[in-house]
Amino acid sequence: MPLLDVKDLKTYFRTDDGIVHAVDGVSFSVEKGKTLAIVGESGCGKSVTCMTIMGLNAKRNTMTEGQAIFKDRDLLKIDPDELRKIRGNEISMIFQDPMTSLNPVYTIGAQLREAVQLHENVSKQVANSRSVEMLKAVAIPRAETRMDDYPHQFSGGMRQRVMIAMALVNNPDLLIADEPTTALDVTTQAQILKLMNQLQRDFGSAIILVTHDLGVVAETADDVLVMYAAKVVEKGGYEDIFYRPEHPYTWGLLNSLPRLAAEGSDLKPIPGTPPSLLQPPSGCRFHLRCTYAISPCIPEVPELLPVGGESAGDHAVACHLEPEFRRRESHDLLHEVMAEQQT
Amino acid sequence: MVRYVIRRLLWAVVLFLAVTILTFLMFFVIPVDPAKLVAGKAATPAQVQHVAHELYLDRPLYVQYGHYLKELVWNHSLGYSYGNRQSVNSIISQAAPVTAALVFGGAILWLLVAIPIGIYSALRPRSKGDRVAMVGVLAGISAHPVWVGYMLSLIVGYKLNLLPIQGYCNLRGASEGQTCGGPYDWFMHMLLPWITFAILYAAFYVRMIRSSVMETLNEDYVRTARAKGAPERTVIRRHALRNAMLPVVTMLGMDIALALGGAVFVEIVFGLPGLGYWAIQSVFSFDLPIIAGTVIFASIMVILFNLIIDLLYAVIDPRIRLA
């Protein structure tokens, strides 16, 4: 049984311009101790999906449907106070911008201790020693003395380590990381990813990793969910997505990765921009930007169906193209990439 | 911290000198002859000459300024009124407590009103309560204190006869020539002025606190606090409000300092002999030493309060480094 099972999740926001369909029927599951990566362009609903699971959207203008079953409880339906007790304890979350995610007027020690004491009735001393231990686990030098420092006395990478420490201090079953490395420079990114991988081995938490960076996915993910315009277009194991991708959008994402080896070859971005979620396009939402689009793509919404053949299992794709054709294209794409890398 | 205070104090001295020079120059751009004012209407040219010499008016400008500054710094004297030769020091030391009572009492009142309403509005934007509050704010900002003051006098004071509408009573007890005194009389006489004074500021502060709290509630660290599992009450009290109050503290310092120089409208309407009242009176009679005295006193207050606020700021916001 999966740790978290999300079924047909829908999140709509009422705005002055109309209803924004930010997440429109998303299903996925996260296995215990595994990492699921959610990828897609900015504004495709990755973050909103996570915020909805955590119950962190503003209540005033949000409408939510579907199920998110976590340990036999539906997170979307349980009492807010019940959900509050799960947040930061059984499921915790880290965010994109470590520079602004910590409260500037409290020491990080105070903020870490708060995370412990919100969920457990322990003394300040106990909370303190657990916080120091956690800071050591995320490799912050001189952890004891740094407890008394304020967030502005830490660099971006160090702050993200503090955020990770704060998220893991109660040993959660699931860590949701919303673009945890996007705001950091490349070397710091690599350190943070390595740290997350290592902590996952040590603590056994499952991770939902939201990112738009396929490089990050390649380094961490067990399973991958590709989202486009509030819907899932493809999902599968890490190998399915990287070696046997079947959706033209996934091809586009892989193709637009800058490759160091291929000198002189230009970046190949996906043409066009993501559609508005106020009035999403009919049929397959990607058809406006898809070079392979055929006539059924415009009126008919493709279903997310399991892929047959050699890559059975959880690999599924939502596309009207002939499976035979998709497999051939995917194969060619992979060859192209390999060839480029060899030259 | 100590170095910071010293540096700030040195700057304060520079500012103080600049203010005195500017105020002093006022004596010469105003087209009246102080000697004639002091000597009186029936004075002979010789008498006027004599008075001019007494007041250093026949000496070069820099000597006059030097004399003024020396009197101020050495003898702590702001000079003497042209009108009745009363010392400006004694006028200010009598007027300042009146203005201070008005300003501090008013500030307490407007904060008591503005903080809860501002927070309430921020937590429930566009709700009925918020809309009512915002209409009230608009009315409070639009209504001129003179109008508010006279309306309160008319309705509460005159028609309903609930509160006195004129004058000031000593807090410590009646001084000679006064019919009232003591804490009760003082309080009753200050009530209407406080309300009048507080309405405008309360309106401004509701709006400012509302937007500050709303902005803070959108901060990432507030989201972090919620993600940690903090109950909403803790999120607001511990994580949002402390940050939201930072700009309010700054504004409060500025507003109090400025108002201490004289809350002119309210003092005039309610006949309170505060600094603003004296400043206006002396402007009409060209009593330059009193004008200069109130201006210099007000600027000292502004300088002092800015220093206090800066130090206070460093206490609530650790990012401010006092080095």
mmCIF file of N, CA and C in Angstrom, chain A residues 284-331:
data_model
loop_
_atom_site.group_PDB
_atom_site.id
_atom_site.type_symbol
_atom_site.label_atom_id
_atom_site.label_comp_id
_atom_site.label_asym_id
_atom_site.label_seq_id
_atom_site.Cartn_x
_atom_site.Cartn_y
_atom_site.Cartn_z
ATOM 1 N N CYS A 284 -6.358 17.724 -25.923
ATOM 2 C CA CYS A 284 -5.057 17.630 -25.269
ATOM 3 C C CYS A 284 -4.517 19.036 -25.104
ATOM 4 N N ARG A 285 -4.180 19.404 -23.873
ATOM 5 C CA ARG A 285 -3.787 20.796 -23.628
ATOM 6 C C ARG A 285 -2.463 21.164 -24.284
ATOM 7 N N PHE A 286 -1.737 20.154 -24.734
ATOM 8 C CA PHE A 286 -0.441 20.433 -25.337
ATOM 9 C C PHE A 286 -0.547 20.617 -26.850
ATOM 10 N N HIS A 287 -1.757 20.420 -27.429
ATOM 11 C CA HIS A 287 -1.826 20.342 -28.893
ATOM 12 C C HIS A 287 -1.351 21.616 -29.602
ATOM 13 N N LEU A 288 -1.505 22.783 -28.909
ATOM 14 C CA LEU A 288 -1.102 24.040 -29.551
ATOM 15 C C LEU A 288 0.408 24.120 -29.777
ATOM 16 N N ARG A 289 1.155 23.404 -28.951
ATOM 17 C CA ARG A 289 2.616 23.500 -29.055
ATOM 18 C C ARG A 289 3.233 22.207 -29.579
ATOM 19 N N CYS A 290 2.380 21.245 -29.884
ATOM 20 C CA CYS A 290 2.880 19.916 -30.216
ATOM 21 C C CYS A 290 3.118 19.811 -31.717
ATOM 22 N N THR A 291 4.331 19.469 -32.131
ATOM 23 C CA THR A 291 4.626 19.354 -33.565
ATOM 24 C C THR A 291 4.021 18.090 -34.165
ATOM 25 N N TYR A 292 3.558 17.167 -33.306
ATOM 26 C CA TYR A 292 3.026 15.903 -33.790
ATOM 27 C C TYR A 292 1.499 15.883 -33.797
ATOM 28 N N ALA A 293 0.858 17.005 -33.386
ATOM 29 C CA ALA A 293 -0.588 16.993 -33.142
ATOM 30 C C ALA A 293 -1.365 16.461 -34.337
ATOM 31 N N ILE A 294 -2.345 15.605 -34.072
ATOM 32 C CA ILE A 294 -3.211 15.063 -35.119
ATOM 33 C C ILE A 294 -4.648 15.483 -34.817
ATOM 34 N N SER A 295 -5.593 15.185 -35.728
ATOM 35 C CA SER A 295 -6.939 15.752 -35.581
ATOM 36 C C SER A 295 -7.647 15.418 -34.254
ATOM 37 N N PRO A 296 -7.565 14.212 -33.688
ATOM 38 C CA PRO A 296 -8.286 13.953 -32.425
ATOM 39 C C PRO A 296 -7.758 14.777 -31.247
ATOM 40 N N CYS A 297 -6.534 15.319 -31.374
ATOM 41 C CA CYS A 297 -5.935 16.033 -30.242
ATOM 42 C C CYS A 297 -6.718 17.293 -29.879
ATOM 43 N N ILE A 298 -7.406 17.877 -30.879
ATOM 44 C CA ILE A 298 -8.077 19.151 -30.615
ATOM 45 C C ILE A 298 -9.384 18.970 -29.838
ATOM 46 N N PRO A 299 -10.280 18.045 -30.234
ATOM 47 C CA PRO A 299 -11.519 17.940 -29.439
ATOM 48 C C PRO A 299 -11.434 16.975 -28.258
ATOM 49 N N GLU A 300 -10.621 15.934 -28.337
ATOM 50 C CA GLU A 300 -10.705 14.872 -27.338
ATOM 51 C C GLU A 300 -9.583 14.945 -26.303
ATOM 52 N N VAL A 301 -9.976 14.891 -25.045
ATOM 53 C CA VAL A 301 -8.975 14.858 -23.980
ATOM 54 C C VAL A 301 -8.397 13.441 -23.917
ATOM 55 N N PRO A 302 -7.088 13.281 -24.096
ATOM 56 C CA PRO A 302 -6.521 11.930 -24.039
ATOM 57 C C PRO A 302 -6.506 11.408 -22.603
ATOM 58 N N GLU A 303 -6.803 10.117 -22.457
ATOM 59 C CA GLU A 303 -6.773 9.524 -21.121
ATOM 60 C C GLU A 303 -5.357 9.104 -20.771
ATOM 61 N N LEU A 304 -5.074 9.080 -19.472
ATOM 62 C CA LEU A 304 -3.771 8.607 -19.021
ATOM 63 C C LEU A 304 -3.836 7.078 -18.983
ATOM 64 N N LEU A 305 -3.210 6.405 -19.999
ATOM 65 C CA LEU A 305 -3.342 4.951 -20.122
ATOM 66 C C LEU A 305 -1.996 4.265 -19.949
ATOM 67 N N PRO A 306 -2.010 3.062 -19.383
ATOM 68 C CA PRO A 306 -0.748 2.342 -19.214
ATOM 69 C C PRO A 306 -0.114 2.064 -20.568
ATOM 70 N N VAL A 307 1.192 2.130 -20.589
ATOM 71 C CA VAL A 307 1.928 1.837 -21.803
ATOM 72 C C VAL A 307 2.187 0.338 -21.834
ATOM 73 N N GLY A 308 1.867 -0.302 -22.958
ATOM 74 C CA GLY A 308 2.094 -1.744 -23.045
ATOM 75 C C GLY A 308 3.547 -2.049 -23.347
ATOM 76 N N GLY A 309 3.764 -3.240 -23.835
ATOM 77 C CA GLY A 309 5.082 -3.604 -24.329
ATOM 78 C C GLY A 309 6.116 -3.772 -23.246
ATOM 79 N N GLU A 310 7.348 -3.500 -23.603
ATOM 80 C CA GLU A 310 8.456 -3.823 -22.711
ATOM 81 C C GLU A 310 8.428 -2.988 -21.434
ATOM 82 N N SER A 311 7.926 -1.752 -21.518
ATOM 83 C CA SER A 311 7.918 -0.930 -20.320
ATOM 84 C C SER A 311 6.549 -0.961 -19.669
ATOM 85 N N ALA A 312 6.157 -2.139 -19.210
ATOM 86 C CA ALA A 312 4.869 -2.243 -18.536
ATOM 87 C C ALA A 312 4.985 -1.591 -17.158
ATOM 88 N N GLY A 313 4.276 -2.061 -16.175
ATOM 89 C CA GLY A 313 4.361 -1.501 -14.825
ATOM 90 C C GLY A 313 3.575 -0.222 -14.731
ATOM 91 N N ASP A 314 4.179 0.765 -14.121
ATOM 92 C CA ASP A 314 3.442 1.984 -13.811
ATOM 93 C C ASP A 314 3.523 3.028 -14.911
ATOM 94 N N HIS A 315 4.256 2.735 -15.949
ATOM 95 C CA HIS A 315 4.440 3.739 -16.998
ATOM 96 C C HIS A 315 3.113 4.018 -17.711
ATOM 97 N N ALA A 316 2.684 5.286 -17.699
ATOM 98 C CA ALA A 316 1.426 5.641 -18.344
ATOM 99 C C ALA A 316 1.590 6.964 -19.069
ATOM 100 N N VAL A 317 0.809 7.143 -20.127
ATOM 101 C CA VAL A 317 0.940 8.359 -20.920
ATOM 102 C C VAL A 317 -0.439 8.803 -21.403
ATOM 103 N N ALA A 318 -0.629 10.101 -21.553
ATOM 104 C CA ALA A 318 -1.894 10.632 -22.057
ATOM 105 C C ALA A 318 -1.632 11.255 -23.416
ATOM 106 N N CYS A 319 -1.784 10.470 -24.478
ATOM 107 C CA CYS A 319 -1.454 10.966 -25.816
ATOM 108 C C CYS A 319 -2.255 10.195 -26.851
ATOM 109 N N HIS A 320 -2.711 10.892 -27.915
ATOM 110 C CA HIS A 320 -3.515 10.248 -28.945
ATOM 111 C C HIS A 320 -2.668 9.568 -30.009
ATOM 112 N N LEU A 321 -1.374 9.845 -30.035
ATOM 113 C CA LEU A 321 -0.535 9.273 -31.097
ATOM 114 C C LEU A 321 -0.517 7.746 -31.007
ATOM 115 N N GLU A 322 -0.267 7.111 -32.155
ATOM 116 C CA GLU A 322 -0.178 5.652 -32.211
ATOM 117 C C GLU A 322 0.978 5.176 -31.327
ATOM 118 N N PRO A 323 0.766 4.177 -30.486
ATOM 119 C CA PRO A 323 1.840 3.689 -29.622
ATOM 120 C C PRO A 323 3.096 3.315 -30.420
ATOM 121 N N GLU A 324 2.861 2.696 -31.591
ATOM 122 C CA GLU A 324 3.975 2.271 -32.444
ATOM 123 C C GLU A 324 4.836 3.474 -32.822
ATOM 124 N N PHE A 325 4.145 4.536 -33.262
ATOM 125 C CA PHE A 325 4.807 5.758 -33.714
ATOM 126 C C PHE A 325 5.590 6.400 -32.565
ATOM 127 N N ARG A 326 4.924 6.456 -31.383
ATOM 128 C CA ARG A 326 5.563 7.063 -30.210
ATOM 129 C C ARG A 326 6.850 6.338 -29.858
ATOM 130 N N ARG A 327 6.780 5.012 -29.906
ATOM 131 C CA ARG A 327 7.949 4.226 -29.527
ATOM 132 C C ARG A 327 9.112 4.489 -30.484
ATOM 133 N N ARG A 328 8.763 4.589 -31.795
ATOM 134 C CA ARG A 328 9.802 4.833 -32.798
ATOM 135 C C ARG A 328 10.450 6.201 -32.564
ATOM 136 N N GLU A 329 9.607 7.206 -32.372
ATOM 137 C CA GLU A 329 10.124 8.570 -32.168
ATOM 138 C C GLU A 329 11.017 8.626 -30.935
ATOM 139 N N SER A 330 10.543 8.002 -29.853
ATOM 140 C CA SER A 330 11.265 7.971 -28.598
ATOM 141 C C SER A 330 12.634 7.337 -28.788
ATOM 142 N N HIS A 331 12.636 6.253 -29.548
ATOM 143 C CA HIS A 331 13.851 5.522 -29.847
ATOM 144 C C HIS A 331 14.831 6.416 -30.602
#
